Amino acid sequence: VLSHGQISSLFQFSFDWNDGLFDVTWSENNEHVLITSSGDGSLQIWDTAKTKGPLQVYKEHTQEVNRANLNNLMDNLMFELVKDLYWDPAVGKSLCTFKGHEGVIYSTIWSPHIPGCFASASGDQTLRIWDVKAPGVKLVIPAHQAEILSCDWCKYDENLLVTGAVDCSLKGWDLRNIRQPVFILLGHTYAIRRVKFSPFHATLLASCSYDFTVRFWDFSKPNPLLETVEHHTEFTCGLDLSLHNRGQV
């Protein structure tokens, strides 16, 4: 976490867009490339070495785009929402449209283990698994009795995912047996906006919430809540765990 002075001294430039930006994600394959998603239904690809404007803009959505996520197992492929689309930046248009959810899609994540496989979480209270090589949904999990705002895939287990929902709970799901969650984590007092597995520890994850907090969990422990961070003074909408620095969030 940088102090106020450090933030000022390290600031280099900014990118401007004509609508609110709801998400940002770095490419793991190119240190200069990042993707943003916007309230006007568009995605922007930016290059930090070229600061005059986006490299490309994609717009097929008719409503706001909540999340952008890069697939690092498949070269040049990117996935985004509100409706399920995925794109190839070299082609300049979406390659497929996936339909099935009956509510707003709040979160998507590519599998870090299986190329072409991704998960999506929706206001229809389901977690769904998809394969770009197949036309329909692969698996539907009625994960919560509330809107699901976030999901993530464990980096160490190809069958394990976590969901976070408006019911203030985090639930872990084993794709081989979806009848019951493998863990339930309680402690947040308002809707959970984002959940992320650690890239370095198989049972560690972090979540953030509209209760202004960021929480760290180890679901293998009898008392899984490790720490609650209360530095924010407004809704905490996003977080990410550094792939390069084990202690940085």
Coordinates of C-alpha atoms in Angstrom, one line a residue:
V1 CA 0.0 0.0 0.0
L2 CA 1.5 3.3 -1.1
S3 CA 1.4 6.5 1.1
H4 CA -0.1 9.7 -0.3
G5 CA 3.4 11.0 -1.1
Q6 CA 4.4 7.9 -3.0
I7 CA 1.2 8.0 -5.0
S8 CA 1.9 11.5 -6.1
S9 CA 5.5 10.9 -7.0
L10 CA 4.8 7.7 -8.9
F11 CA 1.9 9.1 -11.0
Q12 CA 2.8 9.1 -14.7
F13 CA -0.2 9.6 -16.9
S14 CA -3.9 9.0 -17.1
F15 CA -6.3 7.6 -19.7
D16 CA -9.6 9.4 -20.4
W17 CA -12.9 7.9 -21.5
N18 CA -16.3 9.5 -21.9
D19 CA -18.1 7.2 -19.5
G20 CA -17.5 5.5 -16.2
L21 CA -15.0 2.6 -16.2
F22 CA -16.1 -0.3 -14.1
D23 CA -13.2 -2.7 -14.3
V24 CA -9.6 -3.0 -15.3
T25 CA -7.3 -6.0 -15.8
W26 CA -3.7 -6.3 -16.8
S27 CA -2.4 -8.7 -19.4
E28 CA -0.1 -11.3 -17.8
N29 CA 1.7 -11.7 -21.2
N30 CA 2.4 -8.0 -21.9
E31 CA 3.3 -5.6 -19.1
H32 CA 2.1 -2.6 -21.1
V33 CA -1.3 -3.8 -22.1
L34 CA -4.5 -3.4 -20.1
I35 CA -8.2 -3.7 -20.7
T36 CA -11.0 -1.5 -19.3
S37 CA -14.8 -2.0 -19.4
S38 CA -17.3 0.9 -19.4
G39 CA -20.8 2.0 -18.6
D40 CA -21.4 2.8 -22.3
G41 CA -21.2 -1.0 -23.2
S42 CA -17.6 -0.8 -24.6
L43 CA -14.2 -2.4 -24.0
Q44 CA -11.0 -0.5 -24.4
I45 CA -7.5 -1.9 -25.0
W46 CA -4.8 0.5 -23.8
D47 CA -1.0 0.4 -24.2
T48 CA 0.9 2.3 -21.4
A49 CA 3.7 3.0 -23.9
K50 CA 1.2 4.8 -26.1
T51 CA -0.8 7.3 -24.0
K52 CA -2.8 9.2 -26.6
G53 CA -5.8 6.9 -26.8
P54 CA -7.0 3.3 -26.8
L55 CA -5.4 0.8 -29.2
Q56 CA -8.8 -0.6 -29.9
V57 CA -12.4 -0.2 -28.8
Y58 CA -15.0 -2.9 -29.0
K59 CA -18.7 -2.2 -28.6
E60 CA -21.5 -4.7 -29.1
H61 CA -23.1 -4.6 -25.6
T62 CA -26.2 -2.4 -25.2
Q63 CA -25.7 -2.0 -21.5
E64 CA -22.9 -1.4 -19.0
V65 CA -19.9 -3.9 -19.0
N66 CA -19.2 -4.9 -15.4
R67 CA -16.1 -7.0 -15.8
A68 CA -13.3 -7.7 -18.2
N69 CA -11.1 -10.8 -17.9
L70 CA -8.1 -12.0 -20.0
N71 CA -7.6 -15.6 -21.0
N72 CA -3.9 -16.3 -20.5
L73 CA -4.1 -19.9 -21.6
M74 CA -5.3 -19.1 -25.1
D75 CA -3.3 -16.6 -27.1
N76 CA -4.9 -13.2 -27.7
L77 CA -8.4 -14.2 -26.4
M78 CA -10.4 -11.9 -24.2
F79 CA -13.7 -12.4 -22.5
E80 CA -16.2 -9.9 -21.2
L81 CA -19.8 -9.2 -20.3
V82 CA -22.9 -8.2 -19.6
K83 CA -24.0 -10.7 -22.2
D84 CA -21.6 -13.6 -22.6
L85 CA -19.2 -12.7 -25.4
Y86 CA -15.6 -13.4 -26.1
W87 CA -13.3 -11.5 -28.5
D88 CA -10.1 -11.9 -30.4
P89 CA -8.4 -8.5 -30.6
A90 CA -6.7 -9.5 -33.9
V91 CA -10.2 -10.0 -35.5
G92 CA -11.8 -6.9 -33.9
K93 CA -15.2 -8.4 -33.2
S94 CA -16.7 -11.0 -30.9
L95 CA -16.2 -14.6 -31.9
C96 CA -19.1 -16.1 -30.0
T97 CA -22.2 -15.2 -28.0
F98 CA -23.2 -17.4 -25.1
K99 CA -26.8 -17.3 -23.9
G100 CA -28.4 -18.9 -20.9
H101 CA -28.4 -16.6 -17.9
E102 CA -31.7 -15.1 -16.9
G103 CA -30.3 -12.1 -15.1
V104 CA -27.4 -9.6 -15.2
I105 CA -24.0 -11.3 -15.5
Y106 CA -21.8 -9.7 -12.8
S107 CA -18.6 -11.7 -13.1
T108 CA -16.7 -14.1 -15.3
I109 CA -13.4 -15.9 -15.0
W110 CA -11.4 -18.1 -17.4
S111 CA -10.2 -21.4 -16.0
P112 CA -6.5 -21.2 -15.3
H113 CA -6.3 -25.0 -16.0
I114 CA -8.6 -25.8 -19.0
P115 CA -8.1 -23.7 -22.2
G116 CA -11.4 -22.4 -23.5
C117 CA -13.4 -23.0 -20.3
F118 CA -14.8 -20.2 -18.3
A119 CA -17.3 -19.6 -15.4
S120 CA -19.9 -16.9 -15.0
A121 CA -21.9 -15.6 -12.0
S122 CA -25.3 -13.9 -12.4
G123 CA -28.1 -12.1 -10.7
D124 CA -30.2 -15.2 -11.6
Q125 CA -28.5 -16.9 -8.5
T126 CA -26.5 -19.4 -10.6
L127 CA -22.8 -20.1 -11.3
R128 CA -22.4 -21.5 -14.8
I129 CA -19.5 -23.3 -16.5
W130 CA -19.0 -22.9 -20.3
D131 CA -16.7 -24.2 -23.0
V132 CA -16.0 -22.1 -26.1
K133 CA -15.9 -25.3 -28.2
A134 CA -19.5 -26.2 -27.2
P135 CA -22.7 -24.3 -28.0
G136 CA -24.5 -24.4 -24.7
V137 CA -23.9 -24.2 -21.0
K138 CA -21.8 -27.1 -19.6
L139 CA -22.9 -26.9 -16.0
V140 CA -25.4 -24.9 -14.0
I141 CA -24.9 -24.6 -10.2
P142 CA -27.7 -22.9 -8.1
A143 CA -25.1 -21.5 -5.8
H144 CA -27.0 -19.0 -3.7
Q145 CA -30.5 -17.8 -3.0
A146 CA -29.4 -14.3 -3.9
E147 CA -27.7 -12.4 -6.7
I148 CA -24.1 -13.7 -7.2
L149 CA -21.8 -10.7 -7.8
S150 CA -18.4 -12.5 -8.1
C151 CA -16.7 -15.8 -8.8
D152 CA -13.1 -17.0 -9.1
W153 CA -11.3 -20.2 -10.0
C154 CA -8.7 -21.7 -7.7
K155 CA -5.2 -21.7 -9.2
Y156 CA -4.3 -25.0 -7.6
D157 CA -7.5 -27.1 -8.2
E158 CA -9.2 -27.3 -11.6
N159 CA -12.5 -28.3 -9.9
L160 CA -12.7 -25.7 -7.2
L161 CA -14.4 -22.3 -7.6
V162 CA -15.7 -19.7 -5.1
T163 CA -18.7 -17.4 -5.3
G164 CA -19.6 -14.2 -3.4
A165 CA -23.2 -13.0 -3.2
V166 CA -25.7 -10.4 -1.9
D167 CA -26.5 -12.8 0.9
C168 CA -23.1 -11.8 2.4
S169 CA -21.6 -15.4 2.1
L170 CA -18.7 -16.9 0.2
K171 CA -19.2 -20.5 -1.0
G172 CA -16.7 -23.0 -2.5
W173 CA -17.9 -25.4 -5.2
D174 CA -16.4 -28.7 -6.3
L175 CA -17.4 -29.2 -9.9
R176 CA -17.4 -33.0 -9.4
N177 CA -20.1 -32.7 -6.7
I178 CA -22.3 -29.6 -6.8
R179 CA -25.0 -30.8 -4.4
Q180 CA -23.4 -29.0 -1.4
P181 CA -20.7 -26.3 -1.1
V182 CA -17.3 -27.6 0.1
F183 CA -17.1 -24.5 2.4
I184 CA -19.2 -21.5 3.5
L185 CA -17.5 -18.3 4.8
L186 CA -19.5 -15.8 6.8
G187 CA -18.5 -12.5 8.3
H188 CA -19.3 -9.7 5.8
T189 CA -22.3 -7.6 6.7
Y190 CA -23.3 -6.4 3.2
A191 CA -23.1 -7.8 -0.3
I192 CA -19.7 -9.3 -1.4
R193 CA -18.6 -7.5 -4.5
R194 CA -15.4 -9.3 -5.4
V195 CA -13.6 -12.5 -4.4
K196 CA -10.1 -13.7 -5.5
F197 CA -8.1 -16.8 -4.8
S198 CA -4.4 -16.3 -3.8
P199 CA -2.0 -17.1 -6.6
F200 CA 0.5 -18.5 -4.0
H201 CA -1.6 -20.4 -1.4
A202 CA -4.1 -23.1 -2.3
T203 CA -6.6 -22.4 0.5
L204 CA -6.2 -18.6 0.9
L205 CA -8.6 -16.1 -0.6
A206 CA -9.6 -12.4 -0.3
S207 CA -13.0 -10.7 -0.6
C208 CA -14.3 -7.1 -0.5
S209 CA -17.7 -5.9 0.2
Y210 CA -20.2 -3.0 0.3
D211 CA -19.5 -3.1 4.1
F212 CA -16.3 -1.1 3.3
T213 CA -14.0 -4.0 4.3
V214 CA -11.5 -6.3 2.7
R215 CA -11.3 -9.8 4.4
F216 CA -8.7 -12.5 4.1
W217 CA -9.7 -16.2 4.6
D218 CA -8.1 -19.6 4.9
F219 CA -11.0 -22.1 4.3
S220 CA -8.8 -25.0 5.6
K221 CA -8.8 -23.6 9.1
P222 CA -11.5 -24.1 11.8
N223 CA -11.6 -20.3 12.2
P224 CA -11.2 -19.3 8.5
L225 CA -11.3 -15.5 8.9
L226 CA -7.7 -14.4 9.1
E227 CA -7.9 -10.6 9.0
T228 CA -10.4 -7.8 8.4
V229 CA -9.1 -4.6 6.8
E230 CA -11.2 -1.5 7.4
H231 CA -9.2 1.3 5.7
H232 CA -11.8 2.2 3.1
T233 CA -14.5 4.7 3.8
E234 CA -16.9 3.8 0.9
F235 CA -18.1 0.7 -0.9
T236 CA -15.1 -1.6 -1.7
C237 CA -15.9 -2.8 -5.3
G238 CA -12.7 -4.5 -6.5
L239 CA -9.4 -6.1 -5.5
D240 CA -6.7 -8.1 -7.0
L241 CA -3.7 -10.1 -5.6
S242 CA -0.4 -9.3 -7.2
L243 CA 1.2 -12.2 -9.2
H244 CA 4.6 -10.7 -8.6
N245 CA 4.6 -9.7 -5.0
R246 CA 3.3 -12.2 -2.5
G247 CA 2.3 -9.5 0.1
Q248 CA 0.7 -7.0 -2.2
V249 CA -3.1 -6.6 -2.7

